[in-house]
Amino acid sequence: MAKSNLPLDADRLWADIMDLAEITDPAQPYTRRSFTALFLEGRTLVAQRFAEAGLAVRMDTAGNLIGRIEGRNPSLGVIAIGSHSDTVPSGGRFDGIAGVATGLEIVRALRDGGAQLDHTLEVIDFLAEEPSEYGLSCVGSRGMSGSLDGKMLDLVEPSGEPLRDALRRVGGDPERLDAARRGDIRAFLELHIEQGVVLESQSLDIGVVSSIVGIRRIEIVFEGEADHAGTTPLQLRHDALLAAADTVAIVRSVAERLDWEGSGYFVATVGILTVEPSASNIVPGRCRLVIDARTTNPDLTRRFVEAVEQDSAAAATRARVKRSAFTALSDGPPVACDPHLQAALRRAARDLGLGQTDLPSGAGHDAAFMSRICRSAMVFVPCRAGKSHAPEEWADRDAVAAGAAVILQAVKALDQSLQEAGPV
Ligand code: GLV
Ligand code: MN
Ligand code: MN
């Protein structure tokens, strides 16, 4: 099928993505960090578009914004489509929001075609999919899947606000998280830009995601002594940054060793490194770093953590500083996408005449948490040069529309086939 003949309105879908992109920190496009005023402004727009499409709009106690349209047979449960509207700092226009806009456009396309599903349909904008200032990602989908615990709610951001209070501030209810936990969702589908080059390099339209990496985040703190950078002899220093810098190199070399072994995909990154007091003429007194380790094989993460724990302790000793924290901030195992949903997506792509392949996801997604409570699967669409988490992130209008059409066709098919398939 020519992309211009897709069974939905590509321009309307595109307009939602571009309109949301306008709501950004002007000094740092595209930035709409979760829990900020800009994030809430973005959500106001999303809620307004949900309502205009005829969805009943609510927020659950985990802070997820949900639009809902009842099916002909509500006892069948819910088919949900969604992603997230928050961004990383200086992120792109598509990561997350393309998936939310897809759900919205599917509702409008069904309405325009006069179609009502047997299942109830929900469009979900999950809270804080990107790692938030509280050190936690996928806050909303963790909440919806019963995976947001009290320890996580106690996490604090740098100015001291606990996640618990932030959740309340954006309309959730941390004391009633159980109410967000869902048992009625039969299937969850998420469209996302690929954030890699597989589709573009093979001139393919659609990636049917086979699995999503597991992610562990670890916080390490080194405490030394702040001192005068001119008068403190090198051998008398307790330089926290020396241990942190060593640790950055250790993370890289251990990750390379594990990845090269060939028993699974493995990457690790130190993306946060704070130095205190951070002045050119003061020996660093305290450093905090956060490691993000991802894999398809949890045994590799176990071995990574063991090695880094041991070697970073040795780095602290060499620098004559104390390692005061080595803490797991979060840990999610790799997940396989649901075979029944993957088959429906493949069939839909084939029927629409789109080029497709199966591929694994190295990025984390709300779909991974949703797989804990329902069948869950994803569609990737190509993005230019695989670039993401950067302002240059780009996906073509027709590429996003093609992915959305695949989900629309799959939803129509699943509305029938799920009735025979039974629970996972
Ligand atoms: C989500 O963007 C991730 O960190 O993979
Ligand atoms: Mn992202
Ligand atoms: Mn995303």
JSON list of N, CA and C in Angstrom, two decimals, residues 141-208:
[
{"chain": "A", "resi": 141, "resn": "SER", "atom": "N", "xyz": [4.80, 3.43, 34.39]},
{"chain": "A", "resi": 141, "resn": "SER", "atom": "CA", "xyz": [4.55, 2.04, 34.01]},
{"chain": "A", "resi": 141, "resn": "SER", "atom": "C", "xyz": [4.97, 1.09, 35.13]},
{"chain": "A", "resi": 142, "resn": "ARG", "atom": "N", "xyz": [5.95, 1.50, 35.95]},
{"chain": "A", "resi": 142, "resn": "ARG", "atom": "CA", "xyz": [6.23, 0.71, 37.15]},
{"chain": "A", "resi": 142, "resn": "ARG", "atom": "C", "xyz": [5.00, 0.71, 38.04]},
{"chain": "A", "resi": 143, "resn": "GLY", "atom": "N", "xyz": [4.39, 1.89, 38.21]},
{"chain": "A", "resi": 143, "resn": "GLY", "atom": "CA", "xyz": [3.21, 2.00, 39.07]},
{"chain": "A", "resi": 143, "resn": "GLY", "atom": "C", "xyz": [2.07, 1.15, 38.54]},
{"chain": "A", "resi": 144, "resn": "MET", "atom": "N", "xyz": [1.83, 1.23, 37.23]},
{"chain": "A", "resi": 144, "resn": "MET", "atom": "CA", "xyz": [0.71, 0.49, 36.65]},
{"chain": "A", "resi": 144, "resn": "MET", "atom": "C", "xyz": [0.91, -1.02, 36.75]},
{"chain": "A", "resi": 145, "resn": "SER", "atom": "N", "xyz": [2.19, -1.45, 36.77]},
{"chain": "A", "resi": 145, "resn": "SER", "atom": "CA", "xyz": [2.46, -2.89, 36.82]},
{"chain": "A", "resi": 145, "resn": "SER", "atom": "C", "xyz": [2.75, -3.37, 38.25]},
{"chain": "A", "resi": 146, "resn": "GLY", "atom": "N", "xyz": [2.53, -2.50, 39.23]},
{"chain": "A", "resi": 146, "resn": "GLY", "atom": "CA", "xyz": [2.75, -2.90, 40.63]},
{"chain": "A", "resi": 146, "resn": "GLY", "atom": "C", "xyz": [4.23, -3.02, 40.98]},
{"chain": "A", "resi": 147, "resn": "SER", "atom": "N", "xyz": [5.08, -2.27, 40.26]},
{"chain": "A", "resi": 147, "resn": "SER", "atom": "CA", "xyz": [6.53, -2.41, 40.49]},
{"chain": "A", "resi": 147, "resn": "SER", "atom": "C", "xyz": [7.16, -1.14, 41.08]},
{"chain": "A", "resi": 148, "resn": "LEU", "atom": "N", "xyz": [6.33, -0.24, 41.61]},
{"chain": "A", "resi": 148, "resn": "LEU", "atom": "CA", "xyz": [6.85, 1.00, 42.20]},
{"chain": "A", "resi": 148, "resn": "LEU", "atom": "C", "xyz": [6.74, 0.84, 43.71]},
{"chain": "A", "resi": 149, "resn": "ASP", "atom": "N", "xyz": [7.91, 0.66, 44.38]},
{"chain": "A", "resi": 149, "resn": "ASP", "atom": "CA", "xyz": [7.82, 0.38, 45.81]},
{"chain": "A", "resi": 149, "resn": "ASP", "atom": "C", "xyz": [8.15, 1.61, 46.67]},
{"chain": "A", "resi": 150, "resn": "GLY", "atom": "N", "xyz": [7.97, 1.43, 47.97]},
{"chain": "A", "resi": 150, "resn": "GLY", "atom": "CA", "xyz": [8.15, 2.54, 48.92]},
{"chain": "A", "resi": 150, "resn": "GLY", "atom": "C", "xyz": [9.56, 3.11, 48.88]},
{"chain": "A", "resi": 151, "resn": "LYS", "atom": "N", "xyz": [10.55, 2.23, 48.68]},
{"chain": "A", "resi": 151, "resn": "LYS", "atom": "CA", "xyz": [11.95, 2.69, 48.64]},
{"chain": "A", "resi": 151, "resn": "LYS", "atom": "C", "xyz": [12.15, 3.63, 47.45]},
{"chain": "A", "resi": 152, "resn": "MET", "atom": "N", "xyz": [11.50, 3.29, 46.34]},
{"chain": "A", "resi": 152, "resn": "MET", "atom": "CA", "xyz": [11.60, 4.15, 45.15]},
{"chain": "A", "resi": 152, "resn": "MET", "atom": "C", "xyz": [10.93, 5.49, 45.41]},
{"chain": "A", "resi": 153, "resn": "LEU", "atom": "N", "xyz": [9.79, 5.45, 46.10]},
{"chain": "A", "resi": 153, "resn": "LEU", "atom": "CA", "xyz": [9.08, 6.71, 46.38]},
{"chain": "A", "resi": 153, "resn": "LEU", "atom": "C", "xyz": [9.88, 7.61, 47.31]},
{"chain": "A", "resi": 154, "resn": "ASP", "atom": "N", "xyz": [10.81, 7.01, 48.05]},
{"chain": "A", "resi": 154, "resn": "ASP", "atom": "CA", "xyz": [11.65, 7.80, 48.98]},
{"chain": "A", "resi": 154, "resn": "ASP", "atom": "C", "xyz": [12.85, 8.43, 48.28]},
{"chain": "A", "resi": 155, "resn": "LEU", "atom": "N", "xyz": [13.10, 8.08, 47.01]},
{"chain": "A", "resi": 155, "resn": "LEU", "atom": "CA", "xyz": [14.24, 8.68, 46.30]},
{"chain": "A", "resi": 155, "resn": "LEU", "atom": "C", "xyz": [14.06, 10.20, 46.26]},
{"chain": "A", "resi": 156, "resn": "VAL", "atom": "N", "xyz": [15.17, 10.92, 46.39]},
{"chain": "A", "resi": 156, "resn": "VAL", "atom": "CA", "xyz": [15.07, 12.39, 46.38]},
{"chain": "A", "resi": 156, "resn": "VAL", "atom": "C", "xyz": [15.84, 12.97, 45.21]},
{"chain": "A", "resi": 157, "resn": "GLU", "atom": "N", "xyz": [15.38, 14.11, 44.72]},
{"chain": "A", "resi": 157, "resn": "GLU", "atom": "CA", "xyz": [16.12, 14.80, 43.66]},
{"chain": "A", "resi": 157, "resn": "GLU", "atom": "C", "xyz": [17.09, 15.78, 44.34]},
{"chain": "A", "resi": 158, "resn": "PRO", "atom": "N", "xyz": [18.03, 16.38, 43.56]},
{"chain": "A", "resi": 158, "resn": "PRO", "atom": "CA", "xyz": [19.10, 17.13, 44.21]},
{"chain": "A", "resi": 158, "resn": "PRO", "atom": "C", "xyz": [18.65, 18.21, 45.19]},
{"chain": "A", "resi": 159, "resn": "SER", "atom": "N", "xyz": [17.50, 18.84, 44.99]},
{"chain": "A", "resi": 159, "resn": "SER", "atom": "CA", "xyz": [17.12, 19.88, 45.96]},
{"chain": "A", "resi": 159, "resn": "SER", "atom": "C", "xyz": [16.35, 19.31, 47.15]},
{"chain": "A", "resi": 160, "resn": "GLY", "atom": "N", "xyz": [16.18, 17.98, 47.18]},
{"chain": "A", "resi": 160, "resn": "GLY", "atom": "CA", "xyz": [15.65, 17.34, 48.39]},
{"chain": "A", "resi": 160, "resn": "GLY", "atom": "C", "xyz": [14.20, 16.88, 48.32]},
{"chain": "A", "resi": 161, "resn": "GLU", "atom": "N", "xyz": [13.50, 17.12, 47.22]},
{"chain": "A", "resi": 161, "resn": "GLU", "atom": "CA", "xyz": [12.09, 16.69, 47.16]},
{"chain": "A", "resi": 161, "resn": "GLU", "atom": "C", "xyz": [12.02, 15.18, 46.92]},
{"chain": "A", "resi": 162, "resn": "PRO", "atom": "N", "xyz": [11.27, 14.45, 47.76]},
{"chain": "A", "resi": 162, "resn": "PRO", "atom": "CA", "xyz": [11.12, 13.01, 47.49]},
{"chain": "A", "resi": 162, "resn": "PRO", "atom": "C", "xyz": [10.15, 12.77, 46.32]},
{"chain": "A", "resi": 163, "resn": "LEU", "atom": "N", "xyz": [10.39, 11.65, 45.63]},
{"chain": "A", "resi": 163, "resn": "LEU", "atom": "CA", "xyz": [9.53, 11.28, 44.50]},
{"chain": "A", "resi": 163, "resn": "LEU", "atom": "C", "xyz": [8.07, 11.21, 44.92]},
{"chain": "A", "resi": 164, "resn": "ARG", "atom": "N", "xyz": [7.86, 10.73, 46.14]},
{"chain": "A", "resi": 164, "resn": "ARG", "atom": "CA", "xyz": [6.50, 10.62, 46.71]},
{"chain": "A", "resi": 164, "resn": "ARG", "atom": "C", "xyz": [5.76, 11.98, 46.59]},
{"chain": "A", "resi": 165, "resn": "ASP", "atom": "N", "xyz": [6.46, 13.06, 46.98]},
{"chain": "A", "resi": 165, "resn": "ASP", "atom": "CA", "xyz": [5.83, 14.39, 46.95]},
{"chain": "A", "resi": 165, "resn": "ASP", "atom": "C", "xyz": [5.65, 14.87, 45.51]},
{"chain": "A", "resi": 166, "resn": "ALA", "atom": "N", "xyz": [6.64, 14.54, 44.67]},
{"chain": "A", "resi": 166, "resn": "ALA", "atom": "CA", "xyz": [6.56, 14.98, 43.26]},
{"chain": "A", "resi": 166, "resn": "ALA", "atom": "C", "xyz": [5.38, 14.30, 42.57]},
{"chain": "A", "resi": 167, "resn": "LEU", "atom": "N", "xyz": [5.16, 13.04, 42.90]},
{"chain": "A", "resi": 167, "resn": "LEU", "atom": "CA", "xyz": [4.05, 12.30, 42.30]},
{"chain": "A", "resi": 167, "resn": "LEU", "atom": "C", "xyz": [2.72, 12.95, 42.68]},
{"chain": "A", "resi": 168, "resn": "ARG", "atom": "N", "xyz": [2.63, 13.34, 43.94]},
{"chain": "A", "resi": 168, "resn": "ARG", "atom": "CA", "xyz": [1.40, 14.02, 44.40]},
{"chain": "A", "resi": 168, "resn": "ARG", "atom": "C", "xyz": [1.24, 15.36, 43.68]},
{"chain": "A", "resi": 169, "resn": "ARG", "atom": "N", "xyz": [2.35, 16.05, 43.52]},
{"chain": "A", "resi": 169, "resn": "ARG", "atom": "CA", "xyz": [2.34, 17.37, 42.89]},
{"chain": "A", "resi": 169, "resn": "ARG", "atom": "C", "xyz": [1.83, 17.32, 41.44]},
{"chain": "A", "resi": 170, "resn": "VAL", "atom": "N", "xyz": [2.10, 16.20, 40.73]},
{"chain": "A", "resi": 170, "resn": "VAL", "atom": "CA", "xyz": [1.64, 16.14, 39.33]},
{"chain": "A", "resi": 170, "resn": "VAL", "atom": "C", "xyz": [0.29, 15.42, 39.19]},
{"chain": "A", "resi": 171, "resn": "GLY", "atom": "N", "xyz": [-0.36, 15.15, 40.32]},
{"chain": "A", "resi": 171, "resn": "GLY", "atom": "CA", "xyz": [-1.73, 14.63, 40.24]},
{"chain": "A", "resi": 171, "resn": "GLY", "atom": "C", "xyz": [-1.88, 13.16, 40.60]},
{"chain": "A", "resi": 172, "resn": "GLY", "atom": "N", "xyz": [-0.79, 12.48, 40.97]},
{"chain": "A", "resi": 172, "resn": "GLY", "atom": "CA", "xyz": [-0.89, 11.09, 41.40]},
{"chain": "A", "resi": 172, "resn": "GLY", "atom": "C", "xyz": [-1.20, 11.00, 42.89]},
{"chain": "A", "resi": 173, "resn": "ASP", "atom": "N", "xyz": [-1.23, 9.77, 43.41]},
{"chain": "A", "resi": 173, "resn": "ASP", "atom": "CA", "xyz": [-1.52, 9.59, 44.83]},
{"chain": "A", "resi": 173, "resn": "ASP", "atom": "C", "xyz": [-0.66, 8.46, 45.36]},
{"chain": "A", "resi": 174, "resn": "PRO", "atom": "N", "xyz": [0.52, 8.80, 45.92]},
{"chain": "A", "resi": 174, "resn": "PRO", "atom": "CA", "xyz": [1.45, 7.74, 46.35]},
{"chain": "A", "resi": 174, "resn": "PRO", "atom": "C", "xyz": [0.90, 6.84, 47.45]},
{"chain": "A", "resi": 175, "resn": "GLU", "atom": "N", "xyz": [-0.10, 7.33, 48.20]},
{"chain": "A", "resi": 175, "resn": "GLU", "atom": "CA", "xyz": [-0.65, 6.48, 49.29]},
{"chain": "A", "resi": 175, "resn": "GLU", "atom": "C", "xyz": [-1.63, 5.44, 48.72]},
{"chain": "A", "resi": 176, "resn": "ARG", "atom": "N", "xyz": [-2.05, 5.63, 47.46]},
{"chain": "A", "resi": 176, "resn": "ARG", "atom": "CA", "xyz": [-3.04, 4.71, 46.89]},
{"chain": "A", "resi": 176, "resn": "ARG", "atom": "C", "xyz": [-2.54, 4.08, 45.58]},
{"chain": "A", "resi": 177, "resn": "LEU", "atom": "N", "xyz": [-1.25, 3.74, 45.58]},
{"chain": "A", "resi": 177, "resn": "LEU", "atom": "CA", "xyz": [-0.66, 3.21, 44.34]},
{"chain": "A", "resi": 177, "resn": "LEU", "atom": "C", "xyz": [-1.33, 1.92, 43.87]},
{"chain": "A", "resi": 178, "resn": "ASP", "atom": "N", "xyz": [-1.86, 1.16, 44.82]},
{"chain": "A", "resi": 178, "resn": "ASP", "atom": "CA", "xyz": [-2.50, -0.10, 44.45]},
{"chain": "A", "resi": 178, "resn": "ASP", "atom": "C", "xyz": [-3.63, 0.11, 43.44]},
{"chain": "A", "resi": 179, "resn": "ALA", "atom": "N", "xyz": [-4.25, 1.29, 43.53]},
{"chain": "A", "resi": 179, "resn": "ALA", "atom": "CA", "xyz": [-5.38, 1.58, 42.63]},
{"chain": "A", "resi": 179, "resn": "ALA", "atom": "C", "xyz": [-4.92, 1.73, 41.18]},
{"chain": "A", "resi": 180, "resn": "ALA", "atom": "N", "xyz": [-3.61, 1.99, 40.97]},
{"chain": "A", "resi": 180, "resn": "ALA", "atom": "CA", "xyz": [-3.10, 2.14, 39.59]},
{"chain": "A", "resi": 180, "resn": "ALA", "atom": "C", "xyz": [-2.79, 0.80, 38.96]},
{"chain": "A", "resi": 181, "resn": "ARG", "atom": "N", "xyz": [-2.63, -0.20, 39.81]},
{"chain": "A", "resi": 181, "resn": "ARG", "atom": "CA", "xyz": [-2.24, -1.53, 39.31]},
{"chain": "A", "resi": 181, "resn": "ARG", "atom": "C", "xyz": [-3.39, -2.14, 38.51]},
{"chain": "A", "resi": 182, "resn": "ARG", "atom": "N", "xyz": [-3.08, -2.62, 37.31]},
{"chain": "A", "resi": 182, "resn": "ARG", "atom": "CA", "xyz": [-4.15, -3.05, 36.40]},
{"chain": "A", "resi": 182, "resn": "ARG", "atom": "C", "xyz": [-4.14, -4.55, 36.18]},
{"chain": "A", "resi": 183, "resn": "GLY", "atom": "N", "xyz": [-5.33, -5.12, 36.16]},
{"chain": "A", "resi": 183, "resn": "GLY", "atom": "CA", "xyz": [-5.45, -6.54, 35.82]},
{"chain": "A", "resi": 183, "resn": "GLY", "atom": "C", "xyz": [-6.37, -6.72, 34.63]},
{"chain": "A", "resi": 184, "resn": "ASP", "atom": "N", "xyz": [-6.86, -5.60, 34.08]},
{"chain": "A", "resi": 184, "resn": "ASP", "atom": "CA", "xyz": [-7.88, -5.68, 33.03]},
{"chain": "A", "resi": 184, "resn": "ASP", "atom": "C", "xyz": [-7.31, -5.38, 31.65]},
{"chain": "A", "resi": 185, "resn": "ILE", "atom": "N", "xyz": [-6.02, -5.12, 31.54]},
{"chain": "A", "resi": 185, "resn": "ILE", "atom": "CA", "xyz": [-5.44, -4.82, 30.22]},
{"chain": "A", "resi": 185, "resn": "ILE", "atom": "C", "xyz": [-5.04, -6.13, 29.56]},
{"chain": "A", "resi": 186, "resn": "ARG", "atom": "N", "xyz": [-5.56, -6.37, 28.38]},
{"chain": "A", "resi": 186, "resn": "ARG", "atom": "CA", "xyz": [-5.29, -7.63, 27.68]},
{"chain": "A", "resi": 186, "resn": "ARG", "atom": "C", "xyz": [-4.08, -7.51, 26.78]},
{"chain": "A", "resi": 187, "resn": "ALA", "atom": "N", "xyz": [-3.84, -6.30, 26.26]},
{"chain": "A", "resi": 187, "resn": "ALA", "atom": "CA", "xyz": [-2.71, -6.13, 25.33]},
{"chain": "A", "resi": 187, "resn": "ALA", "atom": "C", "xyz": [-2.24, -4.68, 25.38]},
{"chain": "A", "resi": 188, "resn": "PHE", "atom": "N", "xyz": [-0.91, -4.51, 25.30]},
{"chain": "A", "resi": 188, "resn": "PHE", "atom": "CA", "xyz": [-0.35, -3.16, 25.24]},
{"chain": "A", "resi": 188, "resn": "PHE", "atom": "C", "xyz": [0.56, -3.07, 24.01]},
{"chain": "A", "resi": 189, "resn": "LEU", "atom": "N", "xyz": [0.38, -1.99, 23.24]},
{"chain": "A", "resi": 189, "resn": "LEU", "atom": "CA", "xyz": [1.18, -1.78, 22.03]},
{"chain": "A", "resi": 189, "resn": "LEU", "atom": "C", "xyz": [1.81, -0.40, 22.08]},
{"chain": "A", "resi": 190, "resn": "GLU", "atom": "N", "xyz": [3.10, -0.32, 21.74]},
{"chain": "A", "resi": 190, "resn": "GLU", "atom": "CA", "xyz": [3.82, 0.96, 21.79]},
{"chain": "A", "resi": 190, "resn": "GLU", "atom": "C", "xyz": [4.57, 1.17, 20.48]},
{"chain": "A", "resi": 191, "resn": "LEU", "atom": "N", "xyz": [4.33, 2.31, 19.85]},
{"chain": "A", "resi": 191, "resn": "LEU", "atom": "CA", "xyz": [5.15, 2.71, 18.70]},
{"chain": "A", "resi": 191, "resn": "LEU", "atom": "C", "xyz": [6.27, 3.58, 19.22]},
{"chain": "A", "resi": 192, "resn": "HIS", "atom": "N", "xyz": [7.48, 3.40, 18.65]},
{"chain": "A", "resi": 192, "resn": "HIS", "atom": "CA", "xyz": [8.63, 4.20, 19.07]},
{"chain": "A", "resi": 192, "resn": "HIS", "atom": "C", "xyz": [9.58, 4.35, 17.89]},
{"chain": "A", "resi": 193, "resn": "ILE", "atom": "N", "xyz": [10.31, 5.45, 17.85]},
{"chain": "A", "resi": 193, "resn": "ILE", "atom": "CA", "xyz": [11.39, 5.52, 16.85]},
{"chain": "A", "resi": 193, "resn": "ILE", "atom": "C", "xyz": [12.44, 4.48, 17.25]},
{"chain": "A", "resi": 194, "resn": "GLU", "atom": "N", "xyz": [13.15, 3.96, 16.25]},
{"chain": "A", "resi": 194, "resn": "GLU", "atom": "CA", "xyz": [14.08, 2.86, 16.53]},
{"chain": "A", "resi": 194, "resn": "GLU", "atom": "C", "xyz": [15.23, 3.28, 17.43]},
{"chain": "A", "resi": 195, "resn": "GLN", "atom": "N", "xyz": [15.73, 4.47, 17.28]},
{"chain": "A", "resi": 195, "resn": "GLN", "atom": "CA", "xyz": [16.90, 4.96, 18.03]},
{"chain": "A", "resi": 195, "resn": "GLN", "atom": "C", "xyz": [18.15, 4.16, 17.67]},
{"chain": "A", "resi": 196, "resn": "GLY", "atom": "N", "xyz": [18.15, 3.62, 16.45]},
{"chain": "A", "resi": 196, "resn": "GLY", "atom": "CA", "xyz": [19.28, 2.86, 15.93]},
{"chain": "A", "resi": 196, "resn": "GLY", "atom": "C", "xyz": [19.20, 2.90, 14.41]},
{"chain": "A", "resi": 197, "resn": "VAL", "atom": "N", "xyz": [20.12, 2.21, 13.73]},
{"chain": "A", "resi": 197, "resn": "VAL", "atom": "CA", "xyz": [20.22, 2.37, 12.27]},
{"chain": "A", "resi": 197, "resn": "VAL", "atom": "C", "xyz": [19.78, 1.14, 11.47]},
{"chain": "A", "resi": 198, "resn": "VAL", "atom": "N", "xyz": [19.26, 0.12, 12.13]},
{"chain": "A", "resi": 198, "resn": "VAL", "atom": "CA", "xyz": [18.94, -1.12, 11.42]},
{"chain": "A", "resi": 198, "resn": "VAL", "atom": "C", "xyz": [17.92, -0.86, 10.30]},
{"chain": "A", "resi": 199, "resn": "LEU", "atom": "N", "xyz": [16.81, -0.22, 10.64]},
{"chain": "A", "resi": 199, "resn": "LEU", "atom": "CA", "xyz": [15.75, -0.02, 9.64]},
{"chain": "A", "resi": 199, "resn": "LEU", "atom": "C", "xyz": [16.21, 0.89, 8.52]},
{"chain": "A", "resi": 200, "resn": "GLU", "atom": "N", "xyz": [16.83, 2.01, 8.88]},
{"chain": "A", "resi": 200, "resn": "GLU", "atom": "CA", "xyz": [17.27, 2.96, 7.86]},
{"chain": "A", "resi": 200, "resn": "GLU", "atom": "C", "xyz": [18.29, 2.32, 6.93]},
{"chain": "A", "resi": 201, "resn": "SER", "atom": "N", "xyz": [19.25, 1.59, 7.49]},
{"chain": "A", "resi": 201, "resn": "SER", "atom": "CA", "xyz": [20.31, 1.04, 6.65]},
{"chain": "A", "resi": 201, "resn": "SER", "atom": "C", "xyz": [19.79, -0.06, 5.73]},
{"chain": "A", "resi": 202, "resn": "GLN", "atom": "N", "xyz": [18.67, -0.67, 6.09]},
{"chain": "A", "resi": 202, "resn": "GLN", "atom": "CA", "xyz": [18.12, -1.72, 5.22]},
{"chain": "A", "resi": 202, "resn": "GLN", "atom": "C", "xyz": [16.89, -1.23, 4.46]},
{"chain": "A", "resi": 203, "resn": "SER", "atom": "N", "xyz": [16.64, 0.07, 4.50]},
{"chain": "A", "resi": 203, "resn": "SER", "atom": "CA", "xyz": [15.47, 0.68, 3.84]},
{"chain": "A", "resi": 203, "resn": "SER", "atom": "C", "xyz": [14.18, -0.05, 4.18]},
{"chain": "A", "resi": 204, "resn": "LEU", "atom": "N", "xyz": [14.00, -0.33, 5.47]},
{"chain": "A", "resi": 204, "resn": "LEU", "atom": "CA", "xyz": [12.77, -1.00, 5.92]},
{"chain": "A", "resi": 204, "resn": "LEU", "atom": "C", "xyz": [11.86, 0.01, 6.63]},
{"chain": "A", "resi": 205, "resn": "ASP", "atom": "N", "xyz": [10.56, -0.28, 6.61]},
{"chain": "A", "resi": 205, "resn": "ASP", "atom": "CA", "xyz": [9.58, 0.64, 7.20]},
{"chain": "A", "resi": 205, "resn": "ASP", "atom": "C", "xyz": [9.31, 0.35, 8.67]},
{"chain": "A", "resi": 206, "resn": "ILE", "atom": "N", "xyz": [9.36, -0.93, 9.01]},
{"chain": "A", "resi": 206, "resn": "ILE", "atom": "CA", "xyz": [8.82, -1.37, 10.30]},
{"chain": "A", "resi": 206, "resn": "ILE", "atom": "C", "xyz": [9.76, -2.35, 10.99]},
{"chain": "A", "resi": 207, "resn": "GLY", "atom": "N", "xyz": [9.99, -2.15, 12.28]},
{"chain": "A", "resi": 207, "resn": "GLY", "atom": "CA", "xyz": [10.68, -3.14, 13.10]},
{"chain": "A", "resi": 207, "resn": "GLY", "atom": "C", "xyz": [9.68, -3.71, 14.09]},
{"chain": "A", "resi": 208, "resn": "VAL", "atom": "N", "xyz": [9.52, -5.02, 14.08]},
{"chain": "A", "resi": 208, "resn": "VAL", "atom": "CA", "xyz": [8.68, -5.65, 15.10]},
{"chain": "A", "resi": 208, "resn": "VAL", "atom": "C", "xyz": [9.64, -6.08, 16.21]}
]
